[in-house]
Coordinates of C-alpha atoms and ligand atoms in Angstrom, one line a residue:
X1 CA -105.4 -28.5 2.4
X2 CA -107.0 -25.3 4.8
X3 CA -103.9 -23.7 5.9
X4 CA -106.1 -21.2 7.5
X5 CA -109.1 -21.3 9.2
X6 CA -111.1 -18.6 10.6
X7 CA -113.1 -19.3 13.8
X8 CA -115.0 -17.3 16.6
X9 CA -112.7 -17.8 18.9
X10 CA -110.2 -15.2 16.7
X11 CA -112.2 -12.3 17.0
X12 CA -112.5 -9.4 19.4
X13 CA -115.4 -7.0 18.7
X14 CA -114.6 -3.3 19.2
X15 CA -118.4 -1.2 20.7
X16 CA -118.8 1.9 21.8
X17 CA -120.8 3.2 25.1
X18 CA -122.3 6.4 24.6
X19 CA -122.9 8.7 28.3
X20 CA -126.5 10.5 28.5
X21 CA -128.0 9.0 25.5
X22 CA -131.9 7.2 25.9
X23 CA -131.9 5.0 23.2
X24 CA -128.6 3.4 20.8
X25 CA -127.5 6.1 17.7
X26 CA -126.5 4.5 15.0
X27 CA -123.2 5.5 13.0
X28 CA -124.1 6.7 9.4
X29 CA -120.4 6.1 8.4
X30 CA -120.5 2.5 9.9
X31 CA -123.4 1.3 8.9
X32 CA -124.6 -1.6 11.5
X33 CA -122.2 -0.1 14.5
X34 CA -124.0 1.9 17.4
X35 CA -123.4 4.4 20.2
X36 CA -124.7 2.2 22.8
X37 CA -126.1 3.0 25.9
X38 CA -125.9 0.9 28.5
X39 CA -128.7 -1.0 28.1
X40 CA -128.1 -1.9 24.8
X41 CA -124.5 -2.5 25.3
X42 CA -125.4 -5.4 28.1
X43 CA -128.1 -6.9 25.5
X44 CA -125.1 -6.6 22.7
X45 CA -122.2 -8.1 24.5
X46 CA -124.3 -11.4 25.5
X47 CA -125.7 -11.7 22.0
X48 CA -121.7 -11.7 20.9
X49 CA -121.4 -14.1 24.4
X50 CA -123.9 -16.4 23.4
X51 CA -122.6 -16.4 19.8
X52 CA -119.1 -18.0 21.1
X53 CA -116.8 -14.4 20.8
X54 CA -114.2 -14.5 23.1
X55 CA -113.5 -10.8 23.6
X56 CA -114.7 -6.8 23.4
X57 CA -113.0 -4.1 23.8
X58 CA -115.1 -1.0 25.3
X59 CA -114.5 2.6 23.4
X60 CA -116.2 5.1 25.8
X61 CA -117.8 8.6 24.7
X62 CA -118.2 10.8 27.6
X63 CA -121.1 13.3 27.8
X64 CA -118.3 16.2 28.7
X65 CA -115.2 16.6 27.6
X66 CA -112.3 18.8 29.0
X67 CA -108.5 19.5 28.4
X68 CA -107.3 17.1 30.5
X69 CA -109.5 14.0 29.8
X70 CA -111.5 13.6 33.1
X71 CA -113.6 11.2 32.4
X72 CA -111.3 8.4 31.4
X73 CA -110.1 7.8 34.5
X74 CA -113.1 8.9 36.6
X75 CA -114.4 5.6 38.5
X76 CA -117.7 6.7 37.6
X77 CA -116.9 7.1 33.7
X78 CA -118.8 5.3 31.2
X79 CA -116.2 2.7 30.7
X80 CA -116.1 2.0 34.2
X81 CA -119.9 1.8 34.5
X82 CA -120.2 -0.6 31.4
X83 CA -116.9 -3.0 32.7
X84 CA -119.1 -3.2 35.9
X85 CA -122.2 -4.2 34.4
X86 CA -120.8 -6.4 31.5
X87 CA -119.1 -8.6 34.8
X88 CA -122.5 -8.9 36.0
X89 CA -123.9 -9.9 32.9
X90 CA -121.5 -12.1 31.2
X91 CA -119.4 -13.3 34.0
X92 CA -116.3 -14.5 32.8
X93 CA -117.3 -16.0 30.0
X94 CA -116.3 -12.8 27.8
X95 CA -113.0 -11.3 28.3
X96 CA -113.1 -7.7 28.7
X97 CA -110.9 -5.1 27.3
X98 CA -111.0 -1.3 27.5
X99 CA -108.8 1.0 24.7
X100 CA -106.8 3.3 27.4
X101 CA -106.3 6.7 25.6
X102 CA -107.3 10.9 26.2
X103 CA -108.6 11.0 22.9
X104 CA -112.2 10.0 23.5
X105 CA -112.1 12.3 26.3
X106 CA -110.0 15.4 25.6
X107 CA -111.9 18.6 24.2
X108 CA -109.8 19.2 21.6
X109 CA -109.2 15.6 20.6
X110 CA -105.8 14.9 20.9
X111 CA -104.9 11.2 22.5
X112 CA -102.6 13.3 25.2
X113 CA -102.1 16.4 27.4
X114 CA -101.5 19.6 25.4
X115 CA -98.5 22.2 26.1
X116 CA -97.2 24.9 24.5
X117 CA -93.1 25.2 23.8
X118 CA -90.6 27.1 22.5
X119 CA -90.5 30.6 21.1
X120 CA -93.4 30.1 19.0
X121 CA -95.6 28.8 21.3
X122 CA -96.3 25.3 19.2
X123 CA -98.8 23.1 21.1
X124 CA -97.4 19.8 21.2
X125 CA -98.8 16.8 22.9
X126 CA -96.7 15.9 26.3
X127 CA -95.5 12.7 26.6
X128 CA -94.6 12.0 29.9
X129 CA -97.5 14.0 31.2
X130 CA -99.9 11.8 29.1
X131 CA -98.1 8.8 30.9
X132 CA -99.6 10.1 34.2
X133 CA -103.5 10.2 33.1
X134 CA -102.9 7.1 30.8
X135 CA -101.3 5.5 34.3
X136 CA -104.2 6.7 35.9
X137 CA -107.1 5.6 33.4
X138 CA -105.3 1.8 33.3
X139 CA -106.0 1.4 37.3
X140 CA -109.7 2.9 36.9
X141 CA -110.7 0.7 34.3
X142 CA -108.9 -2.3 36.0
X143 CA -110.8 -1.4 39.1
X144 CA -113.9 -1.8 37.5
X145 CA -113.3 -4.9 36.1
X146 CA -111.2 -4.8 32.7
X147 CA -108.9 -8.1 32.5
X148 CA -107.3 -6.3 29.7
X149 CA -106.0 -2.6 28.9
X150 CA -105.2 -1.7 25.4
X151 CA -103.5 1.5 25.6
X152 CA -103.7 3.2 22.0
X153 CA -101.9 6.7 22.1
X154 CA -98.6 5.7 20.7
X155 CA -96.8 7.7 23.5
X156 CA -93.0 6.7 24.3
X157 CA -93.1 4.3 27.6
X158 CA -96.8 4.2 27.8
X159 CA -96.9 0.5 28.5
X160 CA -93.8 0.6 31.7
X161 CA -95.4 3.7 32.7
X162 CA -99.3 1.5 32.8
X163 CA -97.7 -1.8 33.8
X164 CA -96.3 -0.3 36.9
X165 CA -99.4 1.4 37.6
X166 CA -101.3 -1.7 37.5
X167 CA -98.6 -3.8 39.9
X168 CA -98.8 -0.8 42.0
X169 CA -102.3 -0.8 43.0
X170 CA -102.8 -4.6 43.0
X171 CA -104.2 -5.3 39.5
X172 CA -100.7 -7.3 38.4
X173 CA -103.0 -10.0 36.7
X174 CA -104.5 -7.1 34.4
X175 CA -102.9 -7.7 30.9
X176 CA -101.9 -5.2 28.6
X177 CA -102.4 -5.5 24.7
X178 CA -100.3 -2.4 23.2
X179 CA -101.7 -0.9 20.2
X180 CA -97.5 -1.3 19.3
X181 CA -97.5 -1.0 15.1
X182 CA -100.4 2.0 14.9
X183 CA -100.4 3.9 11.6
X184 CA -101.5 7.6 11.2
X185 CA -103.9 6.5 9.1
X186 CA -106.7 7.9 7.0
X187 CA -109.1 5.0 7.9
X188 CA -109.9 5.8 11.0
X189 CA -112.0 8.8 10.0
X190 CA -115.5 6.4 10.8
X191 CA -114.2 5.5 14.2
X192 CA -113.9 9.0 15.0
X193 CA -117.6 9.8 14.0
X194 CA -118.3 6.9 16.4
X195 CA -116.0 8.4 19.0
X196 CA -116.8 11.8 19.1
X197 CA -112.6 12.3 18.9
X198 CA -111.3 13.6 15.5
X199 CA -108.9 16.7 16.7
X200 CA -109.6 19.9 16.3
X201 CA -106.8 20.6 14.9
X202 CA -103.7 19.3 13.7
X203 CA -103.2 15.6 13.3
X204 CA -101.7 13.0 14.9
X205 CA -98.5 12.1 12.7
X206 CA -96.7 13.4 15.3
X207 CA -97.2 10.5 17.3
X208 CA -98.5 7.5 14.9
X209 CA -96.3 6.4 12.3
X210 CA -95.8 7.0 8.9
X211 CA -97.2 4.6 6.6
X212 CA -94.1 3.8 4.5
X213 CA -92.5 2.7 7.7
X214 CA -92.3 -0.9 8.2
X215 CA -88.7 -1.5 9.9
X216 CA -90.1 1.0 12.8
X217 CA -93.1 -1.1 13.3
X218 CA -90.5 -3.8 14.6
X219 CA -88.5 -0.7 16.9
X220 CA -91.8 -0.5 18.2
X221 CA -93.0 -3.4 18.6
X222 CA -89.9 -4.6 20.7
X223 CA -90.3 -2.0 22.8
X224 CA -93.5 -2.5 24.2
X225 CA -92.6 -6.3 24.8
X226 CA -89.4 -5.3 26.8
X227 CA -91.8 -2.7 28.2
X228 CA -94.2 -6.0 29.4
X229 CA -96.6 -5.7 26.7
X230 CA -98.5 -8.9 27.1
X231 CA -99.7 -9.3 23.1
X232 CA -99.3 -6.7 20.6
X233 CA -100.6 -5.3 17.9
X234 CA -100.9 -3.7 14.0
X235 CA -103.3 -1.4 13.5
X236 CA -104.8 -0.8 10.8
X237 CA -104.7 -4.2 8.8
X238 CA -105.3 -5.0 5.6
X239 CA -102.9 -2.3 4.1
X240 CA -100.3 -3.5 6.7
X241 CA -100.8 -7.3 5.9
X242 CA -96.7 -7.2 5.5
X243 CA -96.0 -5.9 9.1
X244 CA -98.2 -8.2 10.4
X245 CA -96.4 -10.7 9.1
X246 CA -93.1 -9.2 10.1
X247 CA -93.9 -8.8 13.4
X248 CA -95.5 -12.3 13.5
X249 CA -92.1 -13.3 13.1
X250 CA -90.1 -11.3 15.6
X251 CA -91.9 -11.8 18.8
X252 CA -93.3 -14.7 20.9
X253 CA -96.2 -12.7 22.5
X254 CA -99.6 -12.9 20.9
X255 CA -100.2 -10.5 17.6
X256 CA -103.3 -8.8 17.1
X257 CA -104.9 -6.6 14.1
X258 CA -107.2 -4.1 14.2
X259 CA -109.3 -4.4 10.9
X260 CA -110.3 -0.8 11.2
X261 CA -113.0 1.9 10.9
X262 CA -112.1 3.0 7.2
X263 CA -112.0 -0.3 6.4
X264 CA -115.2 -1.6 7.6
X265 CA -117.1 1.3 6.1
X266 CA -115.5 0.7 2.7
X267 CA -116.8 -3.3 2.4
X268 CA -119.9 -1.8 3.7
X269 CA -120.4 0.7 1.2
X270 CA -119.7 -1.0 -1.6
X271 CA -121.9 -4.3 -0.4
X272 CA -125.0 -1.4 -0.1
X273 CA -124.4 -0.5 -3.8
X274 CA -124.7 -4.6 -4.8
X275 CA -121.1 -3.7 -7.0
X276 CA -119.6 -6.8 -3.9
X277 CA -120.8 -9.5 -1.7
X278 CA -120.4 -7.9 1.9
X279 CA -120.4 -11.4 3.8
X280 CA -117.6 -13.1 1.2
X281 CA -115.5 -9.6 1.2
X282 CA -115.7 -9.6 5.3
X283 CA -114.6 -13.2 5.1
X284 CA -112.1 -13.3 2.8
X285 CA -110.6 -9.7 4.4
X286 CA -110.5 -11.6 8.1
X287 CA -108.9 -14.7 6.5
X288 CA -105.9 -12.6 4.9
X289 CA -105.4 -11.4 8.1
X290 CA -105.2 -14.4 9.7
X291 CA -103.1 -15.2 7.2
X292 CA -100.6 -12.9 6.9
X293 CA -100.2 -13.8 11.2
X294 CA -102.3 -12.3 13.1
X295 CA -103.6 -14.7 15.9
X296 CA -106.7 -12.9 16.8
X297 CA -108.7 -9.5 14.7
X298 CA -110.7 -6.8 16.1
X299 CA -113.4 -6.5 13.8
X300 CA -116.3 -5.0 13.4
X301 CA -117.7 -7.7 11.7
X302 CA -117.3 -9.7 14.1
X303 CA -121.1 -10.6 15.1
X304 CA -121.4 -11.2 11.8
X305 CA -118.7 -13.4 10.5
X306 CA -120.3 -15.2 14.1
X307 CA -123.5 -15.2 12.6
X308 CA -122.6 -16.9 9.5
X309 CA -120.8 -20.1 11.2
Ligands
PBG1 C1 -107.5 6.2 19.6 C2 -108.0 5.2 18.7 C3 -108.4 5.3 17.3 C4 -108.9 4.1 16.9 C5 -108.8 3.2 17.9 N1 -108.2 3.9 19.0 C6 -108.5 6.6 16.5 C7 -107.3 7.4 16.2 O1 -106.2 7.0 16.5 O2 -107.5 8.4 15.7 C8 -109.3 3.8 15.5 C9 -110.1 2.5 15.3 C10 -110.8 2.4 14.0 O3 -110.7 3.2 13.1 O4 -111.6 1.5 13.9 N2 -108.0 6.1 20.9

């Protein structure tokens, strides 16, 4: 009577590639996630190979940072490096995604190019500018290697703007999975320990959505498929279980959810008090989103939903 089924092949694992770092730092807000380096990210990603996970998708954390975000599109860039030596390690058997966005990379934190306008002077982020570098980053990481860009920055046009990139410099067989349906969301605060990337000031409602708005999740959503978005995707999850379905419904492409930072770190905590059982929550979290239409989860409990069968 199983309507749903949750199986290795519907999870992505989201890990992050420290530069400059000798051994892996752990993330005290995400217990069990590491800053990689390297070394330890090739060990990781053929444990999650050999375990039957079908995809990761590479957050990088550069060892400098400036206004502009030079190392996200730098061929030498710790994403690029790590795309290059996950091919030699795991081949094809893995597919390989990298999260195209400034925010990792930008000194002051923002997931675009800064400008000020008007009489006041208000900083704002700069759309089309941001399409340039996020244009730019798409064709570095497909040269090294990605099979898949995920651009996350909820600019307007981001996915024309890295779609034509990509055809433009012979990488038309790159896919793109928009981060479409992406909340300005309070969970995230653990990724951005991991990340190195909360802003320094401000926040970044002006360019994620609010969460009481689920008809503009669709808006979005069909834009980035007219755009050439090859899947798409909710972000975060569990509280969004309703626009994943809604958006299950609407398109044809594949739908992906990003089972998030904040809500990782909340099973997590509660499982190290003993007050729930960590394994059944993870479980039972990843089924409902499943559920609810998603046909594959970024998780960070993905090894070990693996793990357990
Ligand atoms: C932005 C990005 C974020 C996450 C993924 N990509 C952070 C943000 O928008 O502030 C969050 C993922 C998570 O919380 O697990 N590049």
């Amino acid at each position: 009577m199983a309507e749903t089924r949750l199986s290795v092949d519907d999870l992505v694992a989201p890990l992050f590639v420290k530069e400059g770092i000798d051994e892996p730092q752990p993330i005290p807000s995400m217990p069990g996630v590491m800053q990689h380096t390297q070394e330890s990210l090739r060990k990781e990603v053929r444990a999650l190979a050999d375990l039957g996970i079908p995809g990761v998708i590479l957050f990088g954390v550069p060892a400098r940072k400036d206004a502009v975000g030079s190392g996200g599109d730098d061929p030498d860039g710790v994403v690029q490096v790590a795309l290059r030596n996950l091919r030699d390690e795991v081949g094809d058997r893995l597919v390989l995604m990298a999260d195209n966005c400034l925010d990792e990379y930008t000194d002051h934190g923002h997931c675009g190019i800064l400008t000020a306008s008007g009489p006041g002077g208000v900083v704002t982020v700069d759309n089309d500018a941001t399409l340039e570098r996020y244009a730019s980053i798409a064709v570095a990481q497909a040269g090294a290697g990605a099979d898949v860009v995920a651009p996350s920055g909820m600019m307007d046009g981001q996915v024309a703007a890295i779609r034509a990139a990509l055809d433009g410099s012979g990488h038309s067989n790159v896919a793109i999975l928009a981060y479409a349906a992406k909340y300005a969301s309070a969970l995230y605060g653990p990724f951005r320990d991991a990340a190195e990337c909360a802003p320094k000031f401000g926040d970044r409602r002006a360019y994620q959505m609010d969460a009481g708005n689920g008809r503009e999740a669709l808006t979005e959503v069909a834009l980035d498929v007219a755009e050439g978005a090859d899947m798409v995707m909710v972000k975060p999850a569990l509280a969004y279980l309703d626009v994943i379905a809604a958006v299950r419904a609407a398109v044809d492409v594949p739908v992906a959810a990003y089972h998030v930072s904040g809500e990782y770190a909340m099973v997590q905590a509660a499982a190290a008090n003993g007050w729930i059982d960590g394994d059944a929550v993870a479980r039972e979290h990843v089924t409902a989103i499943r559920r609810a239409g998603a046909d594959f989860v970024l998780t960070y409990f993905a090894r070990q939903l693996a793990e357990q069968g």
